[in-house]
mmCIF file of C-alpha atoms in Angstrom:
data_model
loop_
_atom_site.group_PDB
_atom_site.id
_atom_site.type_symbol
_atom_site.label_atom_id
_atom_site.label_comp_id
_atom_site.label_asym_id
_atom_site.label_seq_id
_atom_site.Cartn_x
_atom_site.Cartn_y
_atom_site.Cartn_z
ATOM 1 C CA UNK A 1 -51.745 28.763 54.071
ATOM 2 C CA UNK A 2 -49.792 25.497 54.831
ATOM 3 C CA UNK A 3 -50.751 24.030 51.924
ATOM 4 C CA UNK A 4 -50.571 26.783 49.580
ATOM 5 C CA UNK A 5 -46.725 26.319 50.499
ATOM 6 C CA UNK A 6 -46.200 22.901 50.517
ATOM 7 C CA UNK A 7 -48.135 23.253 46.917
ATOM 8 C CA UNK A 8 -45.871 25.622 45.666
ATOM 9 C CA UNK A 9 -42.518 23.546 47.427
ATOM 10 C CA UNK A 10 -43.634 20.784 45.188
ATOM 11 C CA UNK A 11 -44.295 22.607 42.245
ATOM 12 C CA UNK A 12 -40.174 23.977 42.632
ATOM 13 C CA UNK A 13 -38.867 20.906 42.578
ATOM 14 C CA UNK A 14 -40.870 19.234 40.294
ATOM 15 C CA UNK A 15 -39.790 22.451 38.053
ATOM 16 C CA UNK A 16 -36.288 21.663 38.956
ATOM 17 C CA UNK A 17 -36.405 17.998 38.382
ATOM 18 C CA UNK A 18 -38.036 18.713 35.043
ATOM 19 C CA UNK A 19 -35.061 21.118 33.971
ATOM 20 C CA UNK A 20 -31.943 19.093 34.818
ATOM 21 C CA UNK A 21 -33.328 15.788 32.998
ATOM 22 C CA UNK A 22 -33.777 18.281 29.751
ATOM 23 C CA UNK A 23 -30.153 19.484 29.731
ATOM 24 C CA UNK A 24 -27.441 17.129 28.699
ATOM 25 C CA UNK A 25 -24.250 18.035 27.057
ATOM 26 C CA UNK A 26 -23.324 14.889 26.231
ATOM 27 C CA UNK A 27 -23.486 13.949 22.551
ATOM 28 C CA UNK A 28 -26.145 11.457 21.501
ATOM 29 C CA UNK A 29 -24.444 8.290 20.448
ATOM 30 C CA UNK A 30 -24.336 8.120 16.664
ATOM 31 C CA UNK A 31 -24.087 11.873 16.609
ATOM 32 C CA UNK A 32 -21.736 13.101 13.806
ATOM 33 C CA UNK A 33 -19.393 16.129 14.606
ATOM 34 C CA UNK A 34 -19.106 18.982 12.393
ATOM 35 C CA UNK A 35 -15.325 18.762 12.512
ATOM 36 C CA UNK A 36 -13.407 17.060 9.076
ATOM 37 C CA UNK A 37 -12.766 14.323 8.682
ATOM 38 C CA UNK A 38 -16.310 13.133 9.857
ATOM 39 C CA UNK A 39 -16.261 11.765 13.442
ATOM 40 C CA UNK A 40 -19.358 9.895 14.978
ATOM 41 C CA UNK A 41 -19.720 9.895 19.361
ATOM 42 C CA UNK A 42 -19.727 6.352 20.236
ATOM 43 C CA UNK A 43 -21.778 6.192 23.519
ATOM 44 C CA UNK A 44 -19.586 2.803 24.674
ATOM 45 C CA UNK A 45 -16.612 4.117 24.156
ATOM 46 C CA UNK A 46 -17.116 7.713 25.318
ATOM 47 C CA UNK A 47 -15.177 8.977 22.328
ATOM 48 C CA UNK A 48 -15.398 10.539 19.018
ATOM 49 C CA UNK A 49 -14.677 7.713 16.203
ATOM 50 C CA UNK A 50 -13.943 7.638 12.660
ATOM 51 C CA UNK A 51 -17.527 6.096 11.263
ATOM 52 C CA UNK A 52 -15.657 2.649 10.209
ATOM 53 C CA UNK A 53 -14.665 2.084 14.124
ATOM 54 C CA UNK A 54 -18.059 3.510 15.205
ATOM 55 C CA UNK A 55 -19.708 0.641 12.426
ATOM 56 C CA UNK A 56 -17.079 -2.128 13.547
ATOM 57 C CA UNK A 57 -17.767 -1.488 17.212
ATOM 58 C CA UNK A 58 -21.548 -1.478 16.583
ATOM 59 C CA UNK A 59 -21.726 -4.665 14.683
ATOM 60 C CA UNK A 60 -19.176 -5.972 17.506
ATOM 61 C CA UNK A 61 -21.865 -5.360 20.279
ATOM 62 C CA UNK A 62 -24.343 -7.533 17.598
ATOM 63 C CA UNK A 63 -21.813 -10.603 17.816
ATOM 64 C CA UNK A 64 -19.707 -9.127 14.769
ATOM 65 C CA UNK A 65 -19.890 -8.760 10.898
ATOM 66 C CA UNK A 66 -22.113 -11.721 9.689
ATOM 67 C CA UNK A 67 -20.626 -11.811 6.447
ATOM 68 C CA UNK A 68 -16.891 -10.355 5.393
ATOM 69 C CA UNK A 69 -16.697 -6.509 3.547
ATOM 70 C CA UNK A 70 -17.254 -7.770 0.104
ATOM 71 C CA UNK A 71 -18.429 -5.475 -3.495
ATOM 72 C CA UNK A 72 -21.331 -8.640 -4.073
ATOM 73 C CA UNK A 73 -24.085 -8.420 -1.599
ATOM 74 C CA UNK A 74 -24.362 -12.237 0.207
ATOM 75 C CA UNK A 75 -26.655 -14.635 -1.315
ATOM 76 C CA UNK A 76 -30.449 -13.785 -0.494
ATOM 77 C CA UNK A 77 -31.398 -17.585 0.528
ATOM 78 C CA UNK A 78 -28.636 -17.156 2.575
ATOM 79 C CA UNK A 79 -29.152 -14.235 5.119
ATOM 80 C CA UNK A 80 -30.552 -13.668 8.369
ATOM 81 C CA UNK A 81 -32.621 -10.733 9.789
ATOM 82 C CA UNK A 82 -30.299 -7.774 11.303
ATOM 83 C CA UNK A 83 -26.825 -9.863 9.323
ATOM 84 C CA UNK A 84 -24.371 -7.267 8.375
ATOM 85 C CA UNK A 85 -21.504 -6.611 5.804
ATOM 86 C CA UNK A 86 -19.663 -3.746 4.855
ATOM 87 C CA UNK A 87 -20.612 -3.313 1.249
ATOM 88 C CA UNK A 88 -17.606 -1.868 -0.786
ATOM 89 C CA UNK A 89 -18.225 0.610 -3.603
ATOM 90 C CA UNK A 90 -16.293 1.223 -7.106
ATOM 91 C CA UNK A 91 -14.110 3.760 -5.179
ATOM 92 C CA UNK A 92 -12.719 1.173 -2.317
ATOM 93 C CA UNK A 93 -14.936 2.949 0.596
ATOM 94 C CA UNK A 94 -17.503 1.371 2.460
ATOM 95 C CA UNK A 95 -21.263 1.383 4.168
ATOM 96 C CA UNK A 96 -22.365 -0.745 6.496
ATOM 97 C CA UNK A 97 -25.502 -2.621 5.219
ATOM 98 C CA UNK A 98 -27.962 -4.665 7.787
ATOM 99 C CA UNK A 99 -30.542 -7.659 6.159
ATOM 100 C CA UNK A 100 -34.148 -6.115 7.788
ATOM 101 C CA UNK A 101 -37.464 -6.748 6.908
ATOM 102 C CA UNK A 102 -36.488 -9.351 3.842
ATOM 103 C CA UNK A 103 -33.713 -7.003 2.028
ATOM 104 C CA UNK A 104 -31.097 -5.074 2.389
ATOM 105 C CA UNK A 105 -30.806 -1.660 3.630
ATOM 106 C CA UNK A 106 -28.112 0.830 5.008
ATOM 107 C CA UNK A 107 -27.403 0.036 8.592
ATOM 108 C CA UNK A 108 -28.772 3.787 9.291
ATOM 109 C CA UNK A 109 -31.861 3.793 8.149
ATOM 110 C CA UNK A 110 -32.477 0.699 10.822
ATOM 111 C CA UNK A 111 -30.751 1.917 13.603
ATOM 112 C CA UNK A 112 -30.784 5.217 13.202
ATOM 113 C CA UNK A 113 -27.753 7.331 13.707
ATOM 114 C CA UNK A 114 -27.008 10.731 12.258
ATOM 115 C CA UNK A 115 -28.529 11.356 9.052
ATOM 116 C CA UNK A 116 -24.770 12.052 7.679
ATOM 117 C CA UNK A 117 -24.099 8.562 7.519
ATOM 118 C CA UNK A 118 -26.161 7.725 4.598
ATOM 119 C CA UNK A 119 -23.941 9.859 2.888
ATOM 120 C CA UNK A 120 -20.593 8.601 4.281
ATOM 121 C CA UNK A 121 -18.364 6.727 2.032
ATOM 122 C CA UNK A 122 -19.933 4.013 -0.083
ATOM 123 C CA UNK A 123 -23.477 4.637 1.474
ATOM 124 C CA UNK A 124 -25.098 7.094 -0.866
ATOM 125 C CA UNK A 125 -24.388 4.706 -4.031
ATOM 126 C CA UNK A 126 -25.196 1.183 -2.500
ATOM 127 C CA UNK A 127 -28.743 1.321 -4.346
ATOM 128 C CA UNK A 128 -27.063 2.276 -7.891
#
């Protein structure tokens, strides 16, 4: 009988445990809001961010931009894996790009933050 109840003791608070670790109402960082304009939760900060601070403060916990925002991508022979620019479209907006696995892709689809980013600003036409 003692054990049936330390058994089922354990089992409570393992239940417990379980249920408090799966609940969180803080937002993931990276998550995008559903408010306009488009805000992003930056973890570090412990704020919503317009996704140009959210990118600056990311590439500022990766020692900085590697190479200034520019509309020319940096010379291939050039770059490092994980460098970064801000890529600027026709329109003057901007997407972060990161150098990963020999080319260039949006800084995203590496580190992967909300899907909405990739179609922030200049980011859905960096490939055109």
């Amino acid at each position: 009988m003692i054990i049936k109840l330390m058994a089922i003791s354990l089992l409570l608070v393992l239940t417990a445990c379980t249920a408090q670790e799966v609940t969180s109402d803080e937002p993931k960082h990276g998550e995008v809001s559903d408010i306009s304009p488009m805000v992003a939760w930056d973890k570090t900060q412990q704020a919503w961010v317009s996704p140009e601070v959210f990118w600056h403060n990311e590439t500022d916990a990766r020692s900085g931009l590697t190479w200034p925002k520019s509309t020319v991508y940096p010379k291939y022979e050039n770059v490092a894996e994980f460098d970064t620019f801000l890529v600027e479209g026709a329109s003057g907006t901007t997407c972060l790009m990161a150098f990963y696995h020999s080319r260039w892709r949006r800084a995203n689809d590496v580190w992967r933050w909300d899907d909405a980013f990739n179609n922030y600003g200049a980011c859905p036409h960096v490939f055109d």
